[in-house]
Amino acid sequence: MATDATPPTPPMPSMEEYAQSLVRRPPDPKQRRLIWVLIASLTVLVVVLGLVNLVQSNQFAVFSGNGSISGMIVDGSGNPVNADVFIERSTIESRSDSTGRFAISGIPTGQQIVVVAHNGMGQEYPVVVTAGGITDIGIVRVSKTAVPGE
Amino acid sequence: MLQRRRNTATGQSVVELSLILVLVVMASLLMLNSLGVNLQSIYCRAASSLGSSSCEHLLSDDLASLNGWQVVSGTWTNTGGRLNGGPGEGRVFKDLNASDYVVTVNAANLKQGNGYGVFFRTSNPTRVNGYAFQYDPGANGMLIRKWVNGNEINPPIAYASAPNYNWYGPDRQVQIVAQGSSITVKIDGKQVLAATDSTYSSGGVGFRTWDSTSTSFSGLTVDRTAP
């Protein structure tokens, strides 16, 4: 005679028993080697990109030393003038003395732009600064007008 | 013993994955930085493509008041919903932390004098560094000039002679596009100047008067350049 009774449900395992019954394969050594190759490659990439960013930020010049520039500033008649001298894109600045002469040290090496300014008008002079060297930009005549071509 | 080894093996893989994640993020940020890609700009392009208006303008000012402006020198007043400048050497600035953008002055009007200037990518207003477009009948043309520590650099980085131009009277729309090292200026939609200079890459905007200039401006917007 058939019966409707369902078979008894086996007792549920505890979470701990369940976890212990899972098969844990040890990591594949090949896979692990690949992961470390990937990590090493990414580290090299990060270092290279970091260096690229350092060079682009002009901070690289800090490691290549400093140099100096000098010159003399005169007006349209050739008389010496007190004028401001700036190194563009830096906080380095100085002023010519009563003889029109100036000298600035501690300028990062490489291509720099010197700005000579008098009465609110300035002119740019590209220079190459060498480590430990003095770059003389010679005699500079200040601009009298802001109107182009005059 | 076996349990301890298993736990160790699992812990190491988390360390490895974390390392990979950190290195990928660092590499991505450095790559974007070296290519000059601005993350905020990417976010705003993505946001605007999804219909968000949170990045619509970098700056929008009807110029009906001087709120948020730093008057460095000169005479600046607001009448009739416009910013009026002159006479004399006058400079007024608004700070902006942005690099590539389009400055649009909807209506710039020169009533008299040698001209007016529109500053862009400026910093340190009291001793300004940056660029200025000059609408300049005194120089018989239009020009883009670099400024270093409050000094205007001569010669300008771009100059266009305009001897027969109708300088006075009509409102002009001035538009300056600064993208990377490229700078272009349009007047009433027509390009009048183009220059290349990489001295300054970011900064705010401003206006300038000099000599006997009497000028007025209204409707200033600054927007990101198109991708």
PDB file of C-alpha atoms in Angstrom, chain A residues 22-144:
ATOM      1  CA  LEU A  22      34.417  23.056   0.001  1.00  0.00           C
ATOM      2  CA  VAL A  23      37.352  21.983  -2.097  1.00  0.00           C
ATOM      3  CA  ARG A  24      40.040  24.643  -1.894  1.00  0.00           C
ATOM      4  CA  ARG A  25      42.585  24.297  -4.597  1.00  0.00           C
ATOM      5  CA  PRO A  26      45.991  25.724  -3.845  1.00  0.00           C
ATOM      6  CA  PRO A  27      46.852  28.626  -6.141  1.00  0.00           C
ATOM      7  CA  ASP A  28      48.252  27.593  -9.492  1.00  0.00           C
ATOM      8  CA  PRO A  29      51.983  28.499  -9.472  1.00  0.00           C
ATOM      9  CA  LYS A  30      51.814  29.508 -13.151  1.00  0.00           C
ATOM     10  CA  GLN A  31      48.891  31.812 -12.518  1.00  0.00           C
ATOM     11  CA  ARG A  32      50.629  33.307  -9.522  1.00  0.00           C
ATOM     12  CA  ARG A  33      53.789  33.916 -11.560  1.00  0.00           C
ATOM     13  CA  LEU A  34      51.686  35.671 -14.210  1.00  0.00           C
ATOM     14  CA  ILE A  35      50.128  37.904 -11.564  1.00  0.00           C
ATOM     15  CA  TRP A  36      53.538  38.924 -10.268  1.00  0.00           C
ATOM     16  CA  VAL A  37      54.784  39.557 -13.807  1.00  0.00           C
ATOM     17  CA  LEU A  38      51.745  41.817 -14.272  1.00  0.00           C
ATOM     18  CA  ILE A  39      52.475  43.614 -10.984  1.00  0.00           C
ATOM     19  CA  ALA A  40      56.130  44.092 -11.971  1.00  0.00           C
ATOM     20  CA  SER A  41      55.126  45.437 -15.402  1.00  0.00           C
ATOM     21  CA  LEU A  42      52.619  47.852 -13.887  1.00  0.00           C
ATOM     22  CA  THR A  43      55.240  49.044 -11.380  1.00  0.00           C
ATOM     23  CA  VAL A  44      57.700  49.751 -14.222  1.00  0.00           C
ATOM     24  CA  LEU A  45      54.933  51.596 -16.131  1.00  0.00           C
ATOM     25  CA  VAL A  46      54.076  53.717 -13.065  1.00  0.00           C
ATOM     26  CA  VAL A  47      57.756  54.598 -12.525  1.00  0.00           C
ATOM     27  CA  VAL A  48      58.216  55.567 -16.205  1.00  0.00           C
ATOM     28  CA  LEU A  49      55.017  57.662 -16.227  1.00  0.00           C
ATOM     29  CA  GLY A  50      56.083  59.288 -12.945  1.00  0.00           C
ATOM     30  CA  LEU A  51      59.396  60.294 -14.548  1.00  0.00           C
ATOM     31  CA  VAL A  52      57.559  61.660 -17.622  1.00  0.00           C
ATOM     32  CA  ASN A  53      55.351  63.772 -15.338  1.00  0.00           C
ATOM     33  CA  LEU A  54      58.412  64.977 -13.400  1.00  0.00           C
ATOM     34  CA  VAL A  55      60.162  66.092 -16.599  1.00  0.00           C
ATOM     35  CA  GLN A  56      56.987  67.818 -17.831  1.00  0.00           C
ATOM     36  CA  SER A  57      56.550  69.697 -14.547  1.00  0.00           C
ATOM     37  CA  ASN A  58      59.925  71.510 -14.808  1.00  0.00           C
ATOM     38  CA  GLN A  59      60.846  70.119 -11.366  1.00  0.00           C
ATOM     39  CA  PHE A  60      63.406  67.936 -13.103  1.00  0.00           C
ATOM     40  CA  ALA A  61      65.695  70.971 -13.445  1.00  0.00           C
ATOM     41  CA  VAL A  62      66.181  70.867  -9.663  1.00  0.00           C
ATOM     42  CA  PHE A  63      68.334  67.767 -10.151  1.00  0.00           C
ATOM     43  CA  SER A  64      70.426  69.203 -12.979  1.00  0.00           C
ATOM     44  CA  GLY A  65      71.902  72.167 -11.079  1.00  0.00           C
ATOM     45  CA  ASN A  66      71.772  75.946 -11.300  1.00  0.00           C
ATOM     46  CA  GLY A  67      73.493  78.703 -13.220  1.00  0.00           C
ATOM     47  CA  SER A  68      73.567  82.504 -13.384  1.00  0.00           C
ATOM     48  CA  ILE A  69      72.755  85.263 -15.835  1.00  0.00           C
ATOM     49  CA  SER A  70      74.053  88.801 -16.077  1.00  0.00           C
ATOM     50  CA  GLY A  71      73.636  91.838 -18.306  1.00  0.00           C
ATOM     51  CA  MET A  72      73.239  95.588 -18.526  1.00  0.00           C
ATOM     52  CA  ILE A  73      70.049  97.566 -19.088  1.00  0.00           C
ATOM     53  CA  VAL A  74      69.977 100.956 -20.804  1.00  0.00           C
ATOM     54  CA  ASP A  75      67.307 103.340 -22.084  1.00  0.00           C
ATOM     55  CA  GLY A  76      66.805 104.540 -25.649  1.00  0.00           C
ATOM     56  CA  SER A  77      69.678 107.043 -25.247  1.00  0.00           C
ATOM     57  CA  GLY A  78      72.055 104.430 -23.895  1.00  0.00           C
ATOM     58  CA  ASN A  79      71.878 105.627 -20.287  1.00  0.00           C
ATOM     59  CA  PRO A  80      71.770 102.941 -17.556  1.00  0.00           C
ATOM     60  CA  VAL A  81      68.354 102.414 -15.946  1.00  0.00           C
ATOM     61  CA  ASN A  82      66.970 100.661 -12.905  1.00  0.00           C
ATOM     62  CA  ALA A  83      64.754  97.939 -14.322  1.00  0.00           C
ATOM     63  CA  ASP A  84      63.182  94.709 -13.091  1.00  0.00           C
ATOM     64  CA  VAL A  85      64.530  91.389 -14.286  1.00  0.00           C
ATOM     65  CA  PHE A  86      62.390  88.236 -14.014  1.00  0.00           C
ATOM     66  CA  ILE A  87      62.867  84.616 -14.904  1.00  0.00           C
ATOM     67  CA  GLU A  88      59.573  83.725 -16.549  1.00  0.00           C
ATOM     68  CA  ARG A  89      57.408  81.053 -14.875  1.00  0.00           C
ATOM     69  CA  SER A  90      59.409  81.299 -11.655  1.00  0.00           C
ATOM     70  CA  THR A  91      59.572  83.517  -8.586  1.00  0.00           C
ATOM     71  CA  ILE A  92      63.175  84.481  -9.350  1.00  0.00           C
ATOM     72  CA  GLU A  93      63.610  88.219  -9.868  1.00  0.00           C
ATOM     73  CA  SER A  94      66.132  91.006  -9.411  1.00  0.00           C
ATOM     74  CA  ARG A  95      66.700  94.658 -10.285  1.00  0.00           C
ATOM     75  CA  SER A  96      69.511  96.388 -12.141  1.00  0.00           C
ATOM     76  CA  ASP A  97      71.668  98.817 -10.141  1.00  0.00           C
ATOM     77  CA  SER A  98      72.499 102.467 -10.879  1.00  0.00           C
ATOM     78  CA  THR A  99      75.002 101.386 -13.526  1.00  0.00           C
ATOM     79  CA  GLY A 100      72.283  99.325 -15.229  1.00  0.00           C
ATOM     80  CA  ARG A 101      74.018  96.050 -14.362  1.00  0.00           C
ATOM     81  CA  PHE A 102      72.343  92.996 -12.911  1.00  0.00           C
ATOM     82  CA  ALA A 103      73.313  89.443 -11.999  1.00  0.00           C
ATOM     83  CA  ILE A 104      71.009  86.652 -10.871  1.00  0.00           C
ATOM     84  CA  SER A 105      72.179  83.288  -9.551  1.00  0.00           C
ATOM     85  CA  GLY A 106      70.328  80.107  -8.628  1.00  0.00           C
ATOM     86  CA  ILE A 107      68.534  79.761 -11.958  1.00  0.00           C
ATOM     87  CA  PRO A 108      67.629  76.187 -12.961  1.00  0.00           C
ATOM     88  CA  THR A 109      69.642  75.004 -15.955  1.00  0.00           C
ATOM     89  CA  GLY A 110      68.186  74.711 -19.436  1.00  0.00           C
ATOM     90  CA  GLN A 111      66.105  76.961 -21.647  1.00  0.00           C
ATOM     91  CA  GLN A 112      64.829  79.982 -19.702  1.00  0.00           C
ATOM     92  CA  ILE A 113      63.182  83.257 -20.648  1.00  0.00           C
ATOM     93  CA  VAL A 114      64.516  86.432 -19.050  1.00  0.00           C
ATOM     94  CA  VAL A 115      62.055  89.339 -18.886  1.00  0.00           C
ATOM     95  CA  VAL A 116      63.430  92.868 -18.564  1.00  0.00           C
ATOM     96  CA  ALA A 117      60.691  95.277 -17.453  1.00  0.00           C
ATOM     97  CA  HIS A 118      60.656  99.047 -17.074  1.00  0.00           C
ATOM     98  CA  ASN A 119      57.673 101.354 -16.501  1.00  0.00           C
ATOM     99  CA  GLY A 120      55.166  98.505 -16.890  1.00  0.00           C
ATOM    100  CA  MET A 121      56.543  97.219 -20.214  1.00  0.00           C
ATOM    101  CA  GLY A 122      58.716  94.169 -20.617  1.00  0.00           C
ATOM    102  CA  GLN A 123      60.724  92.336 -23.236  1.00  0.00           C
ATOM    103  CA  GLU A 124      61.636  88.676 -23.358  1.00  0.00           C
ATOM    104  CA  TYR A 125      65.112  87.261 -23.948  1.00  0.00           C
ATOM    105  CA  PRO A 126      65.451  83.476 -24.342  1.00  0.00           C
ATOM    106  CA  VAL A 127      68.666  82.165 -22.786  1.00  0.00           C
ATOM    107  CA  VAL A 128      70.271  78.804 -22.102  1.00  0.00           C
ATOM    108  CA  VAL A 129      71.491  78.489 -18.515  1.00  0.00           C
ATOM    109  CA  THR A 130      74.304  76.022 -17.869  1.00  0.00           C
ATOM    110  CA  ALA A 131      75.190  74.371 -14.560  1.00  0.00           C
ATOM    111  CA  GLY A 132      77.675  76.559 -12.695  1.00  0.00           C
ATOM    112  CA  GLY A 133      77.979  78.913 -15.691  1.00  0.00           C
ATOM    113  CA  ILE A 134      77.203  82.618 -16.147  1.00  0.00           C
ATOM    114  CA  THR A 135      75.156  83.512 -19.220  1.00  0.00           C
ATOM    115  CA  ASP A 136      75.675  87.149 -20.226  1.00  0.00           C
ATOM    116  CA  ILE A 137      72.711  88.537 -22.190  1.00  0.00           C
ATOM    117  CA  GLY A 138      74.703  91.698 -23.022  1.00  0.00           C
ATOM    118  CA  ILE A 139      73.266  95.203 -23.249  1.00  0.00           C
ATOM    119  CA  VAL A 140      69.468  95.346 -23.232  1.00  0.00           C
ATOM    120  CA  ARG A 141      67.536  98.420 -24.382  1.00  0.00           C
ATOM    121  CA  VAL A 142      64.204  98.899 -22.580  1.00  0.00           C
ATOM    122  CA  SER A 143      61.014  99.325 -24.576  1.00  0.00           C
ATOM    123  CA  LYS A 144      59.543 102.846 -24.704  1.00  0.00           C
TER     124      LYS A 144
END
